[in-house]
Tab-separated table of C-alpha atoms in Angstrom:
chain	number	residue	atom	x	y	z
A	1	MET	CA	322.237	84.626	75.105
A	2	THR	CA	318.371	84.979	74.005
A	3	ALA	CA	315.457	84.601	76.714
A	4	ARG	CA	311.728	84.479	75.637
A	5	ARG	CA	308.949	84.669	77.726
A	6	LEU	CA	307.537	82.097	79.271
A	7	CYS	CA	303.759	81.565	78.619
A	8	LEU	CA	301.379	79.436	80.188
A	9	GLY	CA	300.738	75.662	78.493
A	10	LEU	CA	302.893	72.821	78.161
A	11	ALA	CA	302.263	69.898	76.065
A	12	LEU	CA	304.305	66.672	77.278
A	13	ALA	CA	304.900	63.838	74.826
A	14	LEU	CA	306.089	60.979	76.613
A	15	ALA	CA	308.251	58.149	74.609
A	16	PRO	CA	308.722	54.444	75.556
A	17	ALA	CA	310.944	54.336	78.135
A	18	PRO	CA	313.931	51.684	77.936
A	19	ALA	CA	313.745	48.901	80.331
A	20	VAL	CA	315.741	49.981	83.226
A	21	ALA	CA	317.789	46.948	84.891
A	22	GLN	CA	317.116	47.082	88.686
A	23	ASP	CA	318.528	44.005	90.204
A	24	ARG	CA	315.987	42.106	92.633
A	25	VAL	CA	313.289	44.252	92.067
A	26	VAL	CA	309.980	42.654	91.356
A	27	THR	CA	306.661	44.686	90.516
A	28	SER	CA	303.095	43.609	90.863
A	29	PRO	CA	300.898	45.781	88.606
A	30	ALA	CA	297.392	44.941	89.707
A	31	ALA	CA	295.545	42.773	92.116
A	32	SER	CA	293.979	39.416	90.372
A	33	ASP	CA	291.280	39.571	93.091
A	34	VAL	CA	289.877	42.311	95.337
A	35	ALA	CA	287.692	42.550	98.565
A	36	LEU	CA	286.259	45.695	100.109
A	37	THR	CA	285.093	45.890	103.708
A	38	VAL	CA	283.746	49.426	104.079
A	39	TYR	CA	283.199	51.282	107.467
A	40	ARG	CA	280.818	54.572	107.651
A	41	ALA	CA	281.865	57.834	109.072
A	42	PRO	CA	281.315	57.890	112.754
A	43	TYR	CA	278.556	60.701	112.557
A	44	GLY	CA	278.085	60.986	108.497
A	45	LYS	CA	274.263	61.812	107.476
A	46	GLY	CA	273.005	63.065	104.626
A	47	ALA	CA	274.259	63.407	100.998
A	48	ILE	CA	277.555	61.978	100.469
A	49	ASP	CA	280.469	64.260	99.438
A	50	LEU	CA	283.048	62.947	97.451
A	51	GLN	CA	285.715	65.618	98.233
A	52	SER	CA	285.574	64.803	102.311
A	53	LEU	CA	284.407	60.872	102.874
A	54	GLY	CA	284.958	60.225	106.601
A	55	GLY	CA	284.844	56.490	106.436
A	56	PHE	CA	287.402	53.976	106.055
A	57	ALA	CA	287.845	50.398	104.078
A	58	LEU	CA	289.955	47.391	104.778
A	59	VAL	CA	291.372	46.321	101.319
A	60	THR	CA	292.333	42.335	100.820
A	61	GLU	CA	294.233	42.095	97.518
A	62	THR	CA	295.475	38.823	95.981
A	63	ARG	CA	298.476	39.041	93.828
A	64	ARG	CA	300.749	36.572	92.573
A	65	VAL	CA	304.504	37.595	91.883
A	66	ARG	CA	307.517	35.561	91.209
A	67	LEU	CA	310.265	36.221	93.972
A	68	PRO	CA	314.205	35.288	92.931
A	69	ARG	CA	316.466	34.211	95.360
A	70	GLY	CA	317.757	36.301	98.436
A	71	ALA	CA	316.716	39.943	99.270
A	72	SER	CA	314.542	41.768	97.053
A	73	VAL	CA	312.098	44.609	96.803
A	74	LEU	CA	308.678	44.035	95.822
A	75	ARG	CA	306.584	46.710	94.507
A	76	PHE	CA	302.599	46.588	94.773
A	77	GLU	CA	301.470	48.998	92.335
A	78	GLY	CA	297.308	50.362	92.167
A	79	VAL	CA	297.086	50.192	95.683
A	80	ALA	CA	294.271	52.886	96.920
A	81	GLU	CA	296.256	56.060	97.306
A	82	GLY	CA	294.603	56.592	100.935
A	83	ILE	CA	296.617	53.554	102.063
A	84	VAL	CA	297.659	53.646	105.835
A	85	PRO	CA	301.068	52.137	105.381
A	86	VAL	CA	301.478	50.731	109.058
A	87	SER	CA	298.433	48.805	108.604
A	88	ALA	CA	299.321	46.554	105.891
A	89	VAL	CA	299.690	43.188	106.180
A	90	ILE	CA	301.302	40.644	103.980
A	91	ASP	CA	300.575	36.884	103.777
A	92	GLY	CA	302.137	34.131	101.830
A	93	LEU	CA	305.651	35.739	101.829
A	94	PRO	CA	308.578	32.915	102.576
A	95	GLY	CA	310.690	35.315	104.192
A	96	GLY	CA	308.427	37.571	106.085
A	97	VAL	CA	308.447	41.447	105.709
A	98	ILE	CA	311.628	43.237	106.784
A	99	GLU	CA	310.740	46.743	105.681
A	100	LYS	CA	307.300	48.598	104.468
A	101	ASN	CA	307.221	51.715	102.289
A	102	ARG	CA	304.519	53.740	100.802
A	103	ASP	CA	305.950	55.649	97.711
A	104	ALA	CA	304.499	58.809	97.383
A	105	ARG	CA	306.218	60.412	94.436
A	106	LEU	CA	303.391	59.855	91.201
A	107	LEU	CA	304.504	60.561	87.813
A	108	SER	CA	303.111	64.034	86.666
A	109	PRO	CA	303.904	66.847	84.533
A	110	ALA	CA	305.897	68.789	87.261
A	111	SER	CA	307.334	65.417	88.827
A	112	LEU	CA	308.553	64.337	85.280
A	113	VAL	CA	310.204	67.855	84.827
A	114	ASP	CA	311.517	67.819	88.385
A	115	GLY	CA	313.117	64.659	87.883
A	116	THR	CA	314.938	65.792	84.535
A	117	LEU	CA	316.593	68.464	85.749
A	118	GLY	CA	320.196	68.670	84.177
A	119	ARG	CA	319.394	66.076	81.501
A	120	GLN	CA	319.014	66.277	77.625
A	121	VAL	CA	315.089	66.166	76.454
A	122	THR	CA	314.079	66.815	72.632
A	123	LEU	CA	312.496	69.956	71.888
A	124	THR	CA	309.888	70.317	69.074
A	125	ARG	CA	308.437	73.469	67.665
A	126	THR	CA	307.427	75.205	64.497
A	127	ASP	CA	309.937	77.051	62.346
A	128	ARG	CA	308.449	80.309	61.428
A	129	ALA	CA	309.987	80.680	58.139
A	130	THR	CA	308.604	77.202	57.103
A	131	GLY	CA	305.859	76.509	59.068
A	132	ARG	CA	307.172	72.400	59.663
A	133	ALA	CA	308.058	71.005	63.170
A	134	VAL	CA	311.851	70.889	64.046
A	135	SER	CA	313.279	68.852	66.653
A	136	GLU	CA	316.721	69.645	68.543
A	137	GLU	CA	318.049	68.797	71.641
A	138	ALA	CA	317.910	70.635	74.614
A	139	THR	CA	318.715	70.251	78.442
A	140	ILE	CA	316.090	71.832	81.249
A	141	VAL	CA	318.322	73.992	83.719
A	142	ALA	CA	315.569	75.185	85.622
A	143	GLY	CA	311.816	74.121	86.756
A	144	PRO	CA	308.993	73.329	87.120
A	145	GLU	CA	308.476	76.143	89.263
A	146	PRO	CA	307.356	78.736	88.232
A	147	GLY	CA	308.629	77.749	84.543
A	148	ILE	CA	310.603	75.910	82.593
A	149	VAL	CA	313.924	76.875	81.334
A	150	LEU	CA	315.793	75.470	78.780
A	151	ARG	CA	319.365	75.529	77.160
A	152	THR	CA	319.429	75.079	73.454
A	153	SER	CA	321.948	75.758	70.659
A	154	ALA	CA	320.385	79.700	70.726
A	155	GLY	CA	321.230	80.001	74.225
A	156	ILE	CA	319.192	80.142	77.456
A	157	GLU	CA	315.510	80.361	77.083
A	158	THR	CA	311.965	79.745	78.578
A	159	LEU	CA	309.297	77.661	77.131
A	160	ARG	CA	306.137	78.149	75.070
A	161	CYS	CA	306.761	81.897	74.562
A	162	ALA	CA	307.315	82.027	71.364
A	163	GLY	CA	303.468	81.971	70.251
A	164	LEU	CA	304.030	79.044	68.805
A	165	PRO	CA	303.493	75.597	69.241
A	166	GLU	CA	306.016	73.760	71.339
A	167	ARG	CA	306.301	70.396	73.018
A	168	LEU	CA	309.198	68.411	75.105
A	169	THR	CA	309.712	64.676	74.488
A	170	PHE	CA	311.553	62.628	77.358
A	171	ASP	CA	313.768	59.653	76.935
A	172	GLY	CA	312.195	58.023	79.657
A	173	VAL	CA	310.861	58.040	83.524
A	174	PRO	CA	312.935	59.387	86.110
A	175	ALA	CA	313.728	56.523	88.602
A	176	GLY	CA	311.507	56.511	91.612
A	177	LEU	CA	308.405	57.933	89.836
A	178	SER	CA	305.188	55.834	89.148
A	179	SER	CA	302.058	56.328	87.580
A	180	LYS	CA	300.322	54.380	90.291
A	181	PRO	CA	300.074	54.516	94.354
A	182	VAL	CA	302.803	51.908	95.424
A	183	LEU	CA	303.469	49.805	98.472
A	184	SER	CA	307.092	48.458	98.452
A	185	VAL	CA	308.366	45.961	100.964
A	186	ALA	CA	311.991	44.494	101.404
A	187	THR	CA	311.953	40.615	101.970
A	188	VAL	CA	314.276	37.520	101.827
A	189	SER	CA	313.183	34.544	99.987
A	190	PRO	CA	315.538	31.164	100.567
A	191	VAL	CA	314.616	29.849	97.056
A	192	ALA	CA	313.211	31.568	93.780
A	193	ARG	CA	309.884	30.698	93.172
A	194	THR	CA	306.258	31.746	92.396
A	195	VAL	CA	303.489	32.786	95.323
A	196	THR	CA	300.485	33.960	95.904
A	197	LEU	CA	299.871	36.797	98.399
A	198	ARG	CA	297.189	38.093	100.022
A	199	LEU	CA	297.764	42.061	100.892
A	200	SER	CA	295.376	43.793	103.475
A	201	TYR	CA	295.607	47.361	104.619
A	202	LEU	CA	293.310	50.255	105.579
A	203	ALA	CA	292.636	52.996	103.369
A	204	SER	CA	290.724	56.432	103.829
A	205	GLY	CA	288.568	58.036	101.540
A	206	PHE	CA	285.675	55.456	101.897
A	207	ASP	CA	282.056	55.685	103.201
A	208	TRP	CA	278.830	54.550	102.735
A	209	ARG	CA	274.999	55.289	103.367
A	210	ALA	CA	271.762	53.623	103.776
A	211	SER	CA	268.415	55.214	101.881
A	212	TYR	CA	265.317	54.211	102.836
A	213	VAL	CA	261.916	54.081	100.613
A	214	ALA	CA	258.687	53.613	102.578
A	215	THR	CA	255.847	53.215	100.069
A	216	VAL	CA	252.167	53.453	102.391
A	217	ALA	CA	249.705	50.926	100.890
A	218	ALA	CA	246.291	51.876	99.928
A	219	ASP	CA	244.882	50.504	103.215
A	220	ASP	CA	247.135	52.964	105.066
A	221	ARG	CA	247.991	50.586	107.534
A	222	SER	CA	250.830	48.683	106.192
A	223	LEU	CA	253.772	49.670	104.005
A	224	ASP	CA	256.523	48.450	101.341
A	225	LEU	CA	260.203	48.849	102.877
A	226	PHE	CA	262.941	49.304	100.590
A	227	ALA	CA	266.450	50.388	101.088
A	228	TRP	CA	269.661	51.287	98.802
A	229	LEU	CA	273.378	50.631	100.231
A	230	THR	CA	275.342	53.540	98.678
A	231	LEU	CA	278.987	52.988	98.359
A	232	ALA	CA	281.617	55.937	97.872
A	233	ASN	CA	284.848	55.918	97.136
A	234	GLY	CA	286.980	58.989	96.579
A	235	ASN	CA	290.350	57.153	95.840
A	236	PRO	CA	291.337	57.742	92.030
A	237	GLU	CA	292.000	53.989	91.789
A	238	ALA	CA	288.847	51.851	90.480
A	239	PHE	CA	288.027	48.506	92.166
A	240	ALA	CA	286.862	46.137	89.812
A	241	ASP	CA	284.443	43.093	90.049
A	242	ALA	CA	284.889	43.200	94.094
A	243	GLN	CA	283.321	41.433	96.882
A	244	VAL	CA	282.394	44.242	98.694
A	245	ASN	CA	280.919	44.185	102.742
A	246	ALA	CA	279.418	46.967	104.709
A	247	VAL	CA	279.593	47.481	108.577
A	248	ALA	CA	277.521	49.545	110.114
A	249	GLY	CA	278.237	50.668	114.143
A	250	ARG	CA	280.806	53.129	115.610
A	251	LEU	CA	284.417	52.116	116.193
A	252	ASN	CA	287.106	53.513	118.267
A	253	ARG	CA	289.092	55.387	115.792
A	254	VAL	CA	292.204	57.007	116.319
A	255	PHE	CA	292.750	60.112	113.552
A	256	THR	CA	295.612	59.021	110.840
A	257	PRO	CA	296.651	62.177	109.028
A	258	ALA	CA	296.535	61.209	105.070
A	259	LEU	CA	299.742	60.709	103.261
A	260	GLN	CA	299.442	63.589	100.546
A	261	ALA	CA	301.357	62.255	97.227
A	262	ALA	CA	304.100	64.174	95.750
A	263	ALA	CA	302.412	64.660	92.504
A	264	GLY	CA	302.130	68.499	92.156
A	265	ALA	CA	300.431	70.202	89.006
A	266	LEU	CA	302.171	72.104	86.807
A	267	SER	CA	301.459	75.712	86.484
A	268	LEU	CA	303.593	77.705	84.132
A	269	ARG	CA	304.322	81.657	84.666
A	270	CYS	CA	305.769	84.086	82.135
A	271	TYR	CA	308.574	86.366	81.863
A	272	PRO	CA	307.900	89.172	82.396
A	273	LEU	CA	305.062	88.822	84.094
A	274	GLY	CA	303.659	91.984	82.484
A	275	THR	CA	303.774	93.653	79.177
A	276	THR	CA	302.613	97.056	77.365
A	277	THR	CA	299.657	95.264	76.429
A	278	SER	CA	298.664	93.142	79.466
A	279	ASP	CA	296.069	95.357	81.027
A	280	LEU	CA	294.409	96.114	77.641
A	281	ARG	CA	290.431	94.815	77.360
A	282	THR	CA	289.666	91.983	75.379
A	283	THR	CA	286.682	90.709	73.696
A	284	ARG	CA	285.293	87.343	74.213
A	285	PHE	CA	283.045	85.637	72.337
A	286	ARG	CA	280.673	82.693	73.520
A	287	GLU	CA	281.457	79.430	72.432
A	288	ALA	CA	278.708	77.557	70.267
A	289	ASP	CA	277.118	74.763	71.998
A	290	GLU	CA	278.061	71.435	70.339
A	291	ILE	CA	275.606	69.722	68.484
A	292	VAL	CA	275.690	65.853	68.568
A	293	VAL	CA	273.550	63.917	66.228
A	294	THR	CA	272.630	60.661	67.133
A	295	ALA	CA	270.751	57.362	65.965
A	296	ALA	CA	267.815	58.151	68.545
A	297	ARG	CA	267.138	61.302	66.862
A	298	MET	CA	265.907	59.336	63.659
A	299	MET	CA	262.472	58.881	63.768
A	300	ALA	CA	261.200	55.142	62.423
A	301	SER	CA	258.139	54.974	60.436
A	302	PRO	CA	255.150	53.181	62.370
A	303	MET	CA	255.671	50.060	60.269
A	304	GLU	CA	259.161	49.718	61.504
A	305	MET	CA	258.415	50.388	64.729
A	306	ALA	CA	255.761	47.535	64.780
A	307	MET	CA	258.150	45.375	63.389
A	308	MET	CA	260.671	46.052	66.248
A	309	PRO	CA	260.972	43.167	68.521
A	310	ALA	CA	259.981	44.078	72.279
A	311	PRO	CA	263.316	44.478	74.190
A	312	PRO	CA	263.712	41.309	76.793
A	313	PRO	CA	262.766	41.780	80.457
A	314	PRO	CA	265.572	43.097	82.794
A	315	PRO	CA	266.750	40.106	84.900
A	316	PRO	CA	265.506	39.794	88.445
A	317	PRO	CA	267.879	41.500	91.090
A	318	PRO	CA	269.472	39.742	93.756
A	319	PRO	CA	268.823	39.179	97.085
A	320	PRO	CA	269.405	41.960	99.589
A	321	PRO	CA	272.370	40.690	101.814
A	322	VAL	CA	271.504	39.579	105.239
A	323	ALA	CA	273.420	41.235	108.410
A	324	GLU	CA	275.998	39.056	110.147
A	325	ASP	CA	277.027	39.630	113.702
A	326	LEU	CA	280.594	41.364	113.696
A	327	GLY	CA	280.465	41.912	117.847
A	328	ASP	CA	278.292	44.666	118.458
A	329	LEU	CA	278.960	45.673	114.844
A	330	LYS	CA	277.018	44.514	111.673
A	331	LEU	CA	278.228	43.286	108.598
A	332	TYR	CA	276.194	43.214	105.217
A	333	ARG	CA	277.797	41.170	102.276
A	334	VAL	CA	276.598	42.533	98.882
A	335	PRO	CA	275.646	39.235	97.093
A	336	ASP	CA	277.119	39.882	94.006
A	337	ARG	CA	280.461	41.484	92.987
A	338	VAL	CA	280.886	45.354	91.973
A	339	THR	CA	282.884	46.921	90.261
A	340	VAL	CA	283.474	50.461	92.549
A	341	SER	CA	284.535	53.095	90.434
A	342	ALA	CA	287.183	55.786	90.802
A	343	LEU	CA	286.142	59.093	92.663
A	344	GLY	CA	282.581	57.608	92.269
A	345	GLN	CA	279.484	55.751	93.656
A	346	LYS	CA	277.717	52.524	93.356
A	347	GLN	CA	274.150	51.431	94.838
A	348	VAL	CA	273.347	48.151	95.477
A	349	ALA	CA	269.866	46.714	97.180
A	350	LEU	CA	270.207	46.149	100.792
A	351	LEU	CA	266.617	45.569	102.205
A	352	ALA	CA	263.349	44.811	100.640
A	353	ARG	CA	260.166	43.904	103.075
A	354	GLY	CA	256.336	43.962	101.797
A	355	LYS	CA	253.313	44.376	104.031
A	356	VAL	CA	255.449	45.992	107.216
A	357	ARG	CA	252.431	47.100	109.881
A	358	PHE	CA	252.647	50.633	111.312
A	359	GLU	CA	250.533	53.226	113.171
A	360	ARG	CA	250.246	56.478	112.505
A	361	ARG	CA	250.712	59.089	114.870
A	362	TYR	CA	251.139	62.804	115.458
A	363	ARG	CA	254.142	64.368	117.556
A	364	ARG	CA	255.204	67.716	118.966
A	365	SER	CA	258.152	68.238	121.587
A	366	ILE	CA	257.804	70.772	123.555
A	367	TYR	CA	259.678	71.972	126.430
A	368	PRO	CA	258.577	73.492	130.042
A	369	GLY	CA	257.831	77.050	130.480
A	370	GLN	CA	257.806	77.403	126.208
A	371	THR	CA	254.789	79.391	125.276
A	372	ILE	CA	253.266	77.993	121.914
A	373	ALA	CA	250.409	79.536	119.706
A	374	ALA	CA	248.799	76.971	117.305
A	375	ALA	CA	252.043	74.834	116.584
A	376	PRO	CA	251.531	72.170	113.859
A	377	THR	CA	252.470	68.262	114.405
A	378	ALA	CA	254.875	65.870	112.641
A	379	ILE	CA	253.221	62.677	111.369
A	380	VAL	CA	255.163	59.811	112.036
A	381	LEU	CA	254.901	56.081	111.200
A	382	VAL	CA	255.727	54.035	114.236
A	383	LEU	CA	257.267	50.362	113.092
A	384	ARG	CA	258.446	47.596	115.558
A	385	ASN	CA	261.340	45.854	114.347
A	386	ARG	CA	259.738	42.321	114.730
A	387	LYS	CA	259.645	39.522	112.764
A	388	GLU	CA	255.572	39.282	113.448
A	389	ASP	CA	255.460	43.008	111.524
A	390	ALA	CA	257.426	41.775	109.015
A	391	LEU	CA	260.776	43.108	109.887
A	392	GLY	CA	263.018	41.736	112.571
A	393	LEU	CA	266.478	42.508	111.388
A	394	ALA	CA	269.171	45.193	112.138
A	395	LEU	CA	268.642	48.404	110.390
A	396	PRO	CA	271.511	50.589	109.925
A	397	SER	CA	271.300	54.360	110.117
A	398	GLY	CA	270.312	56.724	106.968
A	399	SER	CA	267.960	58.914	105.470
A	400	THR	CA	263.999	58.035	104.889
A	401	ALA	CA	261.644	58.794	102.344
A	402	THR	CA	257.957	58.288	102.723
A	403	TYR	CA	255.827	57.768	99.648
A	404	ALA	CA	251.575	57.583	99.471
A	405	ARG	CA	250.495	55.195	97.011
A	406	ARG	CA	247.778	56.576	94.612
A	407	GLY	CA	246.670	54.597	91.930
A	408	ASP	CA	249.705	54.236	89.335
A	409	GLU	CA	251.090	57.097	91.470
A	410	GLN	CA	253.591	57.649	94.489
A	411	LEU	CA	253.446	60.968	95.972
A	412	LEU	CA	256.200	62.002	98.380
A	413	LEU	CA	255.075	62.448	102.267
A	414	GLY	CA	257.909	63.219	104.194
A	415	LEU	CA	261.945	63.073	104.395
A	416	GLY	CA	263.808	62.133	107.189
A	417	ASP	CA	266.527	60.225	109.119
A	418	LEU	CA	266.598	57.162	110.711
A	419	ASP	CA	269.548	55.475	113.594
A	420	ASP	CA	270.874	52.293	113.987
A	421	ARG	CA	268.116	49.953	114.919
A	422	ALA	CA	268.346	46.385	116.532
A	423	GLU	CA	265.709	43.944	116.057
A	424	GLY	CA	263.032	44.293	118.178
A	425	GLU	CA	263.122	48.182	118.820
A	426	THR	CA	260.785	50.504	118.025
A	427	PHE	CA	261.365	53.401	115.585
A	428	ARG	CA	259.504	56.082	113.451
A	429	ILE	CA	259.642	57.269	110.153
A	430	ALA	CA	258.821	60.795	109.046
A	431	ALA	CA	255.714	61.289	107.110
A	432	GLY	CA	255.063	64.853	106.756
A	433	VAL	CA	253.289	67.846	108.811
A	434	SER	CA	249.591	68.209	109.775
A	435	THR	CA	247.726	71.514	110.406
A	436	GLN	CA	244.730	69.469	111.497
A	437	VAL	CA	246.329	68.514	114.566
A	438	MET	CA	247.757	71.450	116.422
A	439	ILE	CA	249.458	71.949	120.175
A	440	GLU	CA	249.290	75.337	122.470
A	441	GLN	CA	250.928	75.618	125.756
A	442	VAL	CA	250.702	78.464	128.084
A	443	ALA	CA	252.194	78.872	131.473
A	444	ALA	CA	249.765	79.283	134.018
A	445	GLU	CA	251.449	79.718	136.899
A	446	LYS	CA	254.894	78.962	138.396
A	447	ASN	CA	256.197	75.611	137.347
A	448	LEU	CA	252.553	74.819	135.670
A	449	GLY	CA	252.225	74.008	132.067
A	450	ILE	CA	248.782	73.479	130.233
A	451	VAL	CA	248.884	71.678	126.941
A	452	THR	CA	246.181	71.844	124.481
A	453	ALA	CA	245.427	69.485	121.623
A	454	THR	CA	242.747	69.933	118.754
A	455	ASN	CA	242.041	67.547	115.997
A	456	ALA	CA	240.313	69.367	112.942
A	457	SER	CA	240.240	66.140	110.714
A	458	ARG	CA	237.841	63.757	110.113
A	459	SER	CA	239.495	60.569	111.830
A	460	PRO	CA	240.755	60.078	115.380
A	461	VAL	CA	244.296	60.650	115.868
A	462	THR	CA	246.697	59.373	118.275
A	463	LEU	CA	248.817	62.372	120.059
A	464	GLU	CA	252.594	62.068	121.673
A	465	VAL	CA	253.830	65.129	123.085
A	466	PRO	CA	257.306	64.607	124.665
A	467	ILE	CA	257.637	67.065	127.358
A	468	GLY	CA	261.454	68.495	128.338
A	469	ALA	CA	264.464	66.319	128.271
A	470	ALA	CA	265.250	62.814	129.184
A	471	GLY	CA	265.746	62.518	132.864
A	472	GLN	CA	263.601	65.613	133.786
A	473	LYS	CA	261.104	65.650	136.496
A	474	ILE	CA	257.566	66.057	134.781
A	475	THR	CA	254.487	65.297	136.948
A	476	SER	CA	250.721	65.234	136.658
A	477	ASP	CA	247.669	63.605	137.846
A	478	ASP	CA	246.826	62.277	134.379
A	479	GLU	CA	247.743	58.844	133.711
A	480	ALA	CA	248.295	59.604	129.733
A	481	LEU	CA	251.217	60.886	130.849
A	482	ALA	CA	254.237	58.719	131.147
A	483	PRO	CA	257.931	58.355	130.487
A	484	ILE	CA	258.710	56.660	126.687
A	485	ASP	CA	262.754	56.234	126.063
A	486	GLY	CA	263.133	58.152	128.970
A	487	VAL	CA	261.168	61.410	128.357
A	488	ALA	CA	257.909	62.397	129.738
A	489	THR	CA	255.307	61.679	127.078
A	490	TRP	CA	251.895	62.699	126.980
A	491	SER	CA	249.860	60.194	124.882
A	492	ALA	CA	246.348	60.742	124.275
A	493	ILE	CA	243.875	59.896	121.583
A	494	ILE	CA	241.530	62.677	120.285
A	495	ALA	CA	238.450	62.570	118.577
A	496	PRO	CA	237.590	64.243	115.513
A	497	GLY	CA	236.872	67.956	116.393
A	498	ALA	CA	237.609	67.327	119.809
A	499	ARG	CA	240.044	68.867	122.127
A	500	ALA	CA	242.219	67.278	124.826
A	501	GLU	CA	244.229	69.031	127.679
A	502	LEU	CA	247.266	68.242	130.005
A	503	ARG	CA	248.299	69.924	133.449
A	504	TYR	CA	251.620	69.290	134.178
A	505	ARG	CA	254.523	70.477	136.816
A	506	TYR	CA	258.041	70.347	136.605
A	507	GLU	CA	260.911	71.421	138.200
């Protein structure tokens, strides 16, 4: 009996599997049509992380299958990996659903070895004497962790430690393994017939964000507002030519643990783990960068360039979706079908409005008793979500980027966030920080605060200073102090080079 040390690496060659007779098992390999309704993560902000998506989607698939008469098992292949099996609803089955199961065993090198224990495989390796590939029958007696042990004509040995190429070829795929996630249901059909089914289910691993781009016009009184809708799919399944909807708002959602697929990776180790040379220092050389020569590197002559036809103009973008009421939520329908890639993102136009009026204000929140020495203020653009101001539509929460147009250039002014805003509400967009309009605060005596604002710019400015928290009692003899959104706010117009002061009391 011989034994070879098992080294890292494995090449699996999968031969075509012979047909396996499985009475009354019907497989639907893919959907003919699919629709996605994506719900956002409740508190998701900032950039999307595909590794931890907190949203989910309602997936609706249309499939056409041939059912036999009597009892059968119907297998839906290619469902989203994050499917919640208990949420699956199937319309169109003549006999209804008797049982539902999410088959978690996926085809992988590890599961293929595990499912072939005790069975024969074909071992192909290079003969040391001739250098030719030689094949022989072998039996897997142990594996896949921590390695693969084979029984060959020479005895018991481990795989891929001879230092020469070796590979295994399997005669077929073990029963119960699938290369795609599978939802299986048991049903009974009174007659054999071909039916069109609609499969709907919830799946985790989705999310979406809104990203607003505001470009201030040269008149400094209006702006163009554009928004992207970014869809994210963290599942390894793609959804081609899908009808996509996005839902804004928060749902009362109960946590559902994800079903982990039983498709472990194959990690091989050598026996013994150490050798007399395993601790020797090795020299590593940096690999050369790959050089790729493309046609784009070939320079055309001026005459050839002049004869080249101009590229056709791009087609106009589709109109952005209009928000629809879904109870207290908002539904946005993407007008054109899109392909949502596996483990990827897709951007579509969400909103486009021109000449939206705004007011520029300078804002700084302070707290009673807080000592502030010459603090800058935030520049915000105040917009009213009304039709007369070129808006008047539901705005989902998202990130904002504000630019100023100067000739042919657009210069960034500020980045910020926007909460969900209904029609008729007033909201603010961040547009930078000002060191021309400054705020100071001192505590003159107990429960008395003095706020001083200065304007070093060349234009009059409108100042807003929220004081304390919502509901806190803040009083002053100055009429410029009034509640805004439940917070006592000092509002003042300060002339160029002037200063203003507010004295207030607090509890």
